PDB file of C-alpha atoms in Angstrom:
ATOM      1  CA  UNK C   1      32.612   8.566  -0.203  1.00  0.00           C
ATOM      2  CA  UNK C   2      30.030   5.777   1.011  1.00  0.00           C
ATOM      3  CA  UNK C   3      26.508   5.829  -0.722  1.00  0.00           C
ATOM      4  CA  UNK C   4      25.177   4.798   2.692  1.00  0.00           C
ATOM      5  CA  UNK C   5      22.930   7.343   3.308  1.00  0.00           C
ATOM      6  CA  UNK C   6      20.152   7.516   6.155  1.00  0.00           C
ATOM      7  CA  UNK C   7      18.500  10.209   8.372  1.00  0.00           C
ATOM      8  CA  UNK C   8      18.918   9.050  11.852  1.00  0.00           C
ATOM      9  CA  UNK C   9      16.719  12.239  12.998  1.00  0.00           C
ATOM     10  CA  UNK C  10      13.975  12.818  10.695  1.00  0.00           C
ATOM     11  CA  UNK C  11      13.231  16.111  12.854  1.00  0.00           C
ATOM     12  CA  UNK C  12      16.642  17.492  12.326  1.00  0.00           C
ATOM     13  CA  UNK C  13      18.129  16.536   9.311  1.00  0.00           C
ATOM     14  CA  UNK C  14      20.899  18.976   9.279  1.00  0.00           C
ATOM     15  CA  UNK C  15      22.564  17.417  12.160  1.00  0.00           C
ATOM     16  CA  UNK C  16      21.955  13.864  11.065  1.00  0.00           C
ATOM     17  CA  UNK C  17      23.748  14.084   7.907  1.00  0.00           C
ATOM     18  CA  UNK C  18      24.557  18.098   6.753  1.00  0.00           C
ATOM     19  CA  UNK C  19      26.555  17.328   3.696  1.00  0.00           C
ATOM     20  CA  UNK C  20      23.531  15.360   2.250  1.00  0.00           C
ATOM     21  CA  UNK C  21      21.012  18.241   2.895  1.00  0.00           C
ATOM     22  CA  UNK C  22      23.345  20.695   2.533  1.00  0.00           C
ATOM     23  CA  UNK C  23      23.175  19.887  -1.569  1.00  0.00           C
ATOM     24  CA  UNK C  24      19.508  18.101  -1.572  1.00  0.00           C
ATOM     25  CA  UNK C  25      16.743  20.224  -0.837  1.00  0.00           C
ATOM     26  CA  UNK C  26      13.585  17.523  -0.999  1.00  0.00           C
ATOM     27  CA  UNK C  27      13.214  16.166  -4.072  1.00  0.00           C
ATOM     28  CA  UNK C  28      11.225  13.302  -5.025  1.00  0.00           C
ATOM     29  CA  UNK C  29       9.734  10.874  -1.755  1.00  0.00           C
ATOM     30  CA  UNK C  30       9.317   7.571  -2.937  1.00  0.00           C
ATOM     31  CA  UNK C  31       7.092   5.077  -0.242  1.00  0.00           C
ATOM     32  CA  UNK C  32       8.116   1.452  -1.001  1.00  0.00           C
ATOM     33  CA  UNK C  33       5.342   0.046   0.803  1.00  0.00           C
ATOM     34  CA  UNK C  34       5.113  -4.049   1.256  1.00  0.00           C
ATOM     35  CA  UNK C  35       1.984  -5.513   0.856  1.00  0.00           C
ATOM     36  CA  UNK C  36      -0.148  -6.461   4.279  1.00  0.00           C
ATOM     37  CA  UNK C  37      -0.767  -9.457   5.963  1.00  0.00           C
ATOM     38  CA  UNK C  38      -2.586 -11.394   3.187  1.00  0.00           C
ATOM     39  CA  UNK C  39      -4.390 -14.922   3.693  1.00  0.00           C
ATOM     40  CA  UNK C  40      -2.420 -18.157   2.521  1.00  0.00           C
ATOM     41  CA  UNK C  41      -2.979 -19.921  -0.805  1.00  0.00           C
ATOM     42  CA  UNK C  42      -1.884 -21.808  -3.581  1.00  0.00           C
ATOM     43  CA  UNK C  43      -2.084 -19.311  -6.015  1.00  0.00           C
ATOM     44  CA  UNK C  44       0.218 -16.847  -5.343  1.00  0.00           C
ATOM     45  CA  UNK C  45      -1.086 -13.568  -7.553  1.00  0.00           C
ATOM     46  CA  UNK C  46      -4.645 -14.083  -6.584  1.00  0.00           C
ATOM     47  CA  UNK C  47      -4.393 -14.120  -2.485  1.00  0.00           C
ATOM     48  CA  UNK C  48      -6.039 -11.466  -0.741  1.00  0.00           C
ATOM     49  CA  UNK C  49      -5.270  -9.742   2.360  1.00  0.00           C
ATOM     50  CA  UNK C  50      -6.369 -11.120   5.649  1.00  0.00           C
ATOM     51  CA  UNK C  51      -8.796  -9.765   8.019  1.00  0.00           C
ATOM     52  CA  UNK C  52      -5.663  -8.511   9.923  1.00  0.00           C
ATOM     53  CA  UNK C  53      -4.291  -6.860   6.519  1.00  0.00           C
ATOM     54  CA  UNK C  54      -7.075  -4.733   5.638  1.00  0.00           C
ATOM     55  CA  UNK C  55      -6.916  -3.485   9.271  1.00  0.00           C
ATOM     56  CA  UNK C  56      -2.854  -2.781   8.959  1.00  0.00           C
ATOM     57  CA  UNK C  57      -3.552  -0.999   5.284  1.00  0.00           C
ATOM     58  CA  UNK C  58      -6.272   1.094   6.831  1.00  0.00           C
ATOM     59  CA  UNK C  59      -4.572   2.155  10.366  1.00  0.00           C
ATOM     60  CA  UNK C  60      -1.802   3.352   8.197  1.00  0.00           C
ATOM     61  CA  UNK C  61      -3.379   5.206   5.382  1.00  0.00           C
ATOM     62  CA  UNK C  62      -5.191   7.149   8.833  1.00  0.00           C
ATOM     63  CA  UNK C  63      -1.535   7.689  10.522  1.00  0.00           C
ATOM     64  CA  UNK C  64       0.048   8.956   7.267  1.00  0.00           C
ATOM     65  CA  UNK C  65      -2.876  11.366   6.757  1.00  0.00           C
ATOM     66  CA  UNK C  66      -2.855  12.670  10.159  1.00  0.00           C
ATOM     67  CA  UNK C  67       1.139  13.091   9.553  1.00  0.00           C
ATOM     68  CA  UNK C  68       0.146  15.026   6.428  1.00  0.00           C
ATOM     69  CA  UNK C  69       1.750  12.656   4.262  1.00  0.00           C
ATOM     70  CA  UNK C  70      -0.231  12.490   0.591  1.00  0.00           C
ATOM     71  CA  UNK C  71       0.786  11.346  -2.423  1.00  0.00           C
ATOM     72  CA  UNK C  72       0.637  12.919  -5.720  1.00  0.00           C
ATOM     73  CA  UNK C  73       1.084   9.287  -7.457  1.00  0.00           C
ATOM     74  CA  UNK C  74       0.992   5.782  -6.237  1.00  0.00           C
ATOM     75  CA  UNK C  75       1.739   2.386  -8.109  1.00  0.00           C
ATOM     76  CA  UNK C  76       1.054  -1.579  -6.748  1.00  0.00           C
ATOM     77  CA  UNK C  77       1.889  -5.011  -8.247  1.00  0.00           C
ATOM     78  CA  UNK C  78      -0.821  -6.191 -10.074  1.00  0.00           C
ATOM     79  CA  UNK C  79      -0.714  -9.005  -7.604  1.00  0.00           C
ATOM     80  CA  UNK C  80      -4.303  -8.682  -5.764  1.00  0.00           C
ATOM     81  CA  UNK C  81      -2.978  -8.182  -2.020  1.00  0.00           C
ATOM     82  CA  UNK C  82      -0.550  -5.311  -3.179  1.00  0.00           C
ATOM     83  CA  UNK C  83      -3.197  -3.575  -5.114  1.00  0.00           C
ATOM     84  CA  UNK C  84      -5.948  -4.418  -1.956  1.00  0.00           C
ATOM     85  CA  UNK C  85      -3.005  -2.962   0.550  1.00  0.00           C
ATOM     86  CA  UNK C  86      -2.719   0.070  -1.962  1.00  0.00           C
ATOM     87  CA  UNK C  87      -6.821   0.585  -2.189  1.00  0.00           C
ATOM     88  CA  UNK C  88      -7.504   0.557   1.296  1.00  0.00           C
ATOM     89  CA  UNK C  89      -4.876   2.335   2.398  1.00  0.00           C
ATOM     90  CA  UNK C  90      -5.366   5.570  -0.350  1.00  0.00           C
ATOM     91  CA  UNK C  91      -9.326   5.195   0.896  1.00  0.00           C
ATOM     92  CA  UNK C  92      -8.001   5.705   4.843  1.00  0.00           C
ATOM     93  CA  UNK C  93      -6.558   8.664   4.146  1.00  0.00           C
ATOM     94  CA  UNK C  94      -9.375  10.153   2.524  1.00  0.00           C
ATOM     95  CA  UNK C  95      -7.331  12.777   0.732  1.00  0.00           C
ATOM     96  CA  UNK C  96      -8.782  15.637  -1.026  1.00  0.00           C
ATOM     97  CA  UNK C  97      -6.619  14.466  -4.306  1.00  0.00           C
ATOM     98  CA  UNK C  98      -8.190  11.011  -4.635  1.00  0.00           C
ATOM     99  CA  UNK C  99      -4.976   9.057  -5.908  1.00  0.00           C
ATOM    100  CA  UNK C 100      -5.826   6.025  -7.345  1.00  0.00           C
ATOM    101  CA  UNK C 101      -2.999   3.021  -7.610  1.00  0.00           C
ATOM    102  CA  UNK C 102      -1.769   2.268 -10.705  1.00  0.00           C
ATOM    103  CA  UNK C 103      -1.001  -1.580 -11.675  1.00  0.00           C
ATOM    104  CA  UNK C 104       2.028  -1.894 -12.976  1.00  0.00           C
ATOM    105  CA  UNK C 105       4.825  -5.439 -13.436  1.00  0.00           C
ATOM    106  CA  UNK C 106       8.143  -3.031 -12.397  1.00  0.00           C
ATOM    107  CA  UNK C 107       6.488  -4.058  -9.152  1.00  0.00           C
ATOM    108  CA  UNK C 108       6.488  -7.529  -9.180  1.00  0.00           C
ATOM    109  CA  UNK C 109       9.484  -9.928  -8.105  1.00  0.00           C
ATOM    110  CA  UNK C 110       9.945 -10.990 -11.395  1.00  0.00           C
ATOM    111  CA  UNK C 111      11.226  -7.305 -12.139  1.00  0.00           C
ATOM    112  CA  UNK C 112      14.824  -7.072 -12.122  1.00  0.00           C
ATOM    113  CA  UNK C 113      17.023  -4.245 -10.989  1.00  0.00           C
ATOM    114  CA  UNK C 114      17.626  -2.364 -14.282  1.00  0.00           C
ATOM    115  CA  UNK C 115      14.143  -3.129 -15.156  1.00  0.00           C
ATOM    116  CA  UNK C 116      13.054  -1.194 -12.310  1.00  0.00           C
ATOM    117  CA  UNK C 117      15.396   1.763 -12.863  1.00  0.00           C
ATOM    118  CA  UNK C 118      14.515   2.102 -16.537  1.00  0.00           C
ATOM    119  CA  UNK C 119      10.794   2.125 -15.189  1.00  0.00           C
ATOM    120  CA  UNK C 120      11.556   4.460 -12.477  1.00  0.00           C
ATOM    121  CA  UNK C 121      13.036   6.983 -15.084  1.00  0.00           C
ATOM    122  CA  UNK C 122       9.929   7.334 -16.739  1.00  0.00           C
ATOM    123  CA  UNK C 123       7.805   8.546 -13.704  1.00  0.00           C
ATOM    124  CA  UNK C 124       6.068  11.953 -14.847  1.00  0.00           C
ATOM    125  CA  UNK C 125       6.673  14.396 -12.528  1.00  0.00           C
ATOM    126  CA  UNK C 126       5.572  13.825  -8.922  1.00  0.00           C
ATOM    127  CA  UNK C 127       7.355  14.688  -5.369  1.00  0.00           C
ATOM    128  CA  UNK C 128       5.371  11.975  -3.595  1.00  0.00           C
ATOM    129  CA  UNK C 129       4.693   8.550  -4.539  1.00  0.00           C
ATOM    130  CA  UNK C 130       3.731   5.170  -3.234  1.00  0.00           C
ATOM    131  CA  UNK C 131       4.898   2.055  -4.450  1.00  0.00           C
ATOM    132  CA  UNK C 132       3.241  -1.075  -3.279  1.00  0.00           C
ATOM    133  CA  UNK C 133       5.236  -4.395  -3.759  1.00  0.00           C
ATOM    134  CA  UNK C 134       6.603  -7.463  -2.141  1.00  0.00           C
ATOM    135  CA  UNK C 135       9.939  -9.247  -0.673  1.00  0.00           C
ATOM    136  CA  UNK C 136      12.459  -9.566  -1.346  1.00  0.00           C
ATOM    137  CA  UNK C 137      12.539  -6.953  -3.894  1.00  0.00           C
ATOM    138  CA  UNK C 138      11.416  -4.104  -1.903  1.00  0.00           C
ATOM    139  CA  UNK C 139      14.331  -3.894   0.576  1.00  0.00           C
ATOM    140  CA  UNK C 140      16.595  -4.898  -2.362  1.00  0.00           C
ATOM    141  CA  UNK C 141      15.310  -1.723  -4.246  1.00  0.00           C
ATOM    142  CA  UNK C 142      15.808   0.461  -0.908  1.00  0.00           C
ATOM    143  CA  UNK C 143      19.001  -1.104   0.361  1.00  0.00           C
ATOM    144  CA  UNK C 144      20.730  -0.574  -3.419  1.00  0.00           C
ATOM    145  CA  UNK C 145      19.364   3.455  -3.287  1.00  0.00           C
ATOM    146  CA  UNK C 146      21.181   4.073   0.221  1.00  0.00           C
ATOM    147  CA  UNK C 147      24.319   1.368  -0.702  1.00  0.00           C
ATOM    148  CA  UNK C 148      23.848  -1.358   1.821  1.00  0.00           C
ATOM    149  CA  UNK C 149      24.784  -4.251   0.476  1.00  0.00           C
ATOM    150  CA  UNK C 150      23.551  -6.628   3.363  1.00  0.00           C
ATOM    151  CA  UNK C 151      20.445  -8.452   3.142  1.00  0.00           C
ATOM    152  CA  UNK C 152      19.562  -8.367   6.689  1.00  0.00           C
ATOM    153  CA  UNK C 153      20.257  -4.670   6.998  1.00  0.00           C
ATOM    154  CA  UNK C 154      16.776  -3.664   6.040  1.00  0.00           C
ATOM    155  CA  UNK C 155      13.860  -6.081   5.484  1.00  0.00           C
ATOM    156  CA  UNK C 156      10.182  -5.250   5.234  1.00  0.00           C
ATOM    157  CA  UNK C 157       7.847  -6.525   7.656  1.00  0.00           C
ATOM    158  CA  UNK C 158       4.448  -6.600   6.164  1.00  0.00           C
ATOM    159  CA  UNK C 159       2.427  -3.517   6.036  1.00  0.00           C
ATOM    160  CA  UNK C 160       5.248  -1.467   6.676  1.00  0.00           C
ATOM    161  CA  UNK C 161       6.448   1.773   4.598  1.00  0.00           C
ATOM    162  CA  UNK C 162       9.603   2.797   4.202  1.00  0.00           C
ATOM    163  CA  UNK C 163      10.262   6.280   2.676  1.00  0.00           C
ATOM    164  CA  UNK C 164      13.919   7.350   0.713  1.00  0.00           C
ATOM    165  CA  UNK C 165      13.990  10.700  -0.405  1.00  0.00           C
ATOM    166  CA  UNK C 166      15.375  10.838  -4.284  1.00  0.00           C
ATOM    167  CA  UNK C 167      18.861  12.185  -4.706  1.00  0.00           C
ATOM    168  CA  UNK C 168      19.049  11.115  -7.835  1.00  0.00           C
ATOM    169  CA  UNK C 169      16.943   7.908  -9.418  1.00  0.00           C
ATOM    170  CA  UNK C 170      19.337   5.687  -8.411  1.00  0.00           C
ATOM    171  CA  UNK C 171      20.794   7.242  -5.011  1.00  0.00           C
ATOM    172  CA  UNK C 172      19.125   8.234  -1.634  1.00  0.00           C
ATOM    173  CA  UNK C 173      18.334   9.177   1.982  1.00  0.00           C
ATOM    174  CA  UNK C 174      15.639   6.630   4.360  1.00  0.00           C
ATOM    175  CA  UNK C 175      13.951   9.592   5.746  1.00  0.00           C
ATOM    176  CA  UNK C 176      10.862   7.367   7.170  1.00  0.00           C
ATOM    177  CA  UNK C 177      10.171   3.818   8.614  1.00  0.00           C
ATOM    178  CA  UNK C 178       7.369   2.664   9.738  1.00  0.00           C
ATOM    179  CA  UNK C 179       6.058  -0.920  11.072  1.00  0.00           C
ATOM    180  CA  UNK C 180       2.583  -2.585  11.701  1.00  0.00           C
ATOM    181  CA  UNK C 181       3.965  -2.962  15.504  1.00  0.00           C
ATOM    182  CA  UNK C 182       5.242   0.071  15.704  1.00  0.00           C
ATOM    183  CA  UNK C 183       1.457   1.451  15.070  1.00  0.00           C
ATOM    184  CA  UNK C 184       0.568  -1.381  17.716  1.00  0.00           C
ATOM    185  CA  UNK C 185      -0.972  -3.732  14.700  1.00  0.00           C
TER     186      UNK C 185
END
């Protein structure tokens, strides 16, 4: 059986992929979210985001409030734009459980594959949470949960969200996409 695994119809999931849902029954969301539009530099870790950036974190911490999406935990790179993206966004959404990112290096690039699984494993309990990083790792970390092995089959623009629901901590289902342009940023 492939471990390619995504939702084509968020709305029915049943008929998108029934043997999937038919034995998962919404476990943990996790929200890989890449970084926004952040101003050039030399030195990488300290850039902020543009002006364009903080307007991209914002408009979507409003649209995933107003799609009731919340978060019971949420994690950035200790890079500044990731944990500016991660701020601004949480403050958008002005939820009533005041989440506050986390800094932590399973985050960063630097963090490799088993590094980030053995991190991953140690999450307390939480059904929704937000992790704000960068390329290339994100859609490496997503594309090895659903088993795509192609690079170009899923890349993150920046500012976008992408969210796999948990199988297991290794294994999952894209159940949410979501791009600056397709919120007309």
């Amino acid at each position: 059986m492939s471990r390619f695994r995504i939702i084509l119809n968020p709305l029915n999931p049943a008929k998108a992929c029934p043997r999937l849902v038919s034995r998962h029954h919404g476990g943990v969301k996790l929200y890989f979210l890449r970084h926004a539009d952040a101003l050039p530099g030399s030195d990488d870790a300290r850039r902020p985001l543009s002006p364009h950036g903080c307007e991209q974190a914002e408009e979507l911490g409003k649209f995933l409030a107003k799609a009731g999406i919340l978060f019971d935990a949420a994690y950035t790179s200790p890079l500044v734009r990731a944990r500016e993206t991660a701020r601004l966004l949480l403050d958008a959404m002005d939820s009533a459980s005041r989440v506050r990112a986390e800094s932590v290096d399973a985050l960063r690039n630097e963090t490799s594959p088993n590094e980030f699984e053995v991190w991953l494993a140690t999450l307390p309990d939480a059904k929704r949470v937000l992790l704000v990083g960068h390329e290339p790792t994100l859609s490496e970390r997503v594309r090895a949960m659903l088993g795509v092995s192609r690079p170009s089959a899923f890349e993150f623009s920046k500012g976008a969200v992408a969210c796999v629901d948990l199988i297991d901590r290794r294994t999952g289902c894209l159940k949410l996409l979501i791009t600056p342009k397709a919120l007309g940023l």
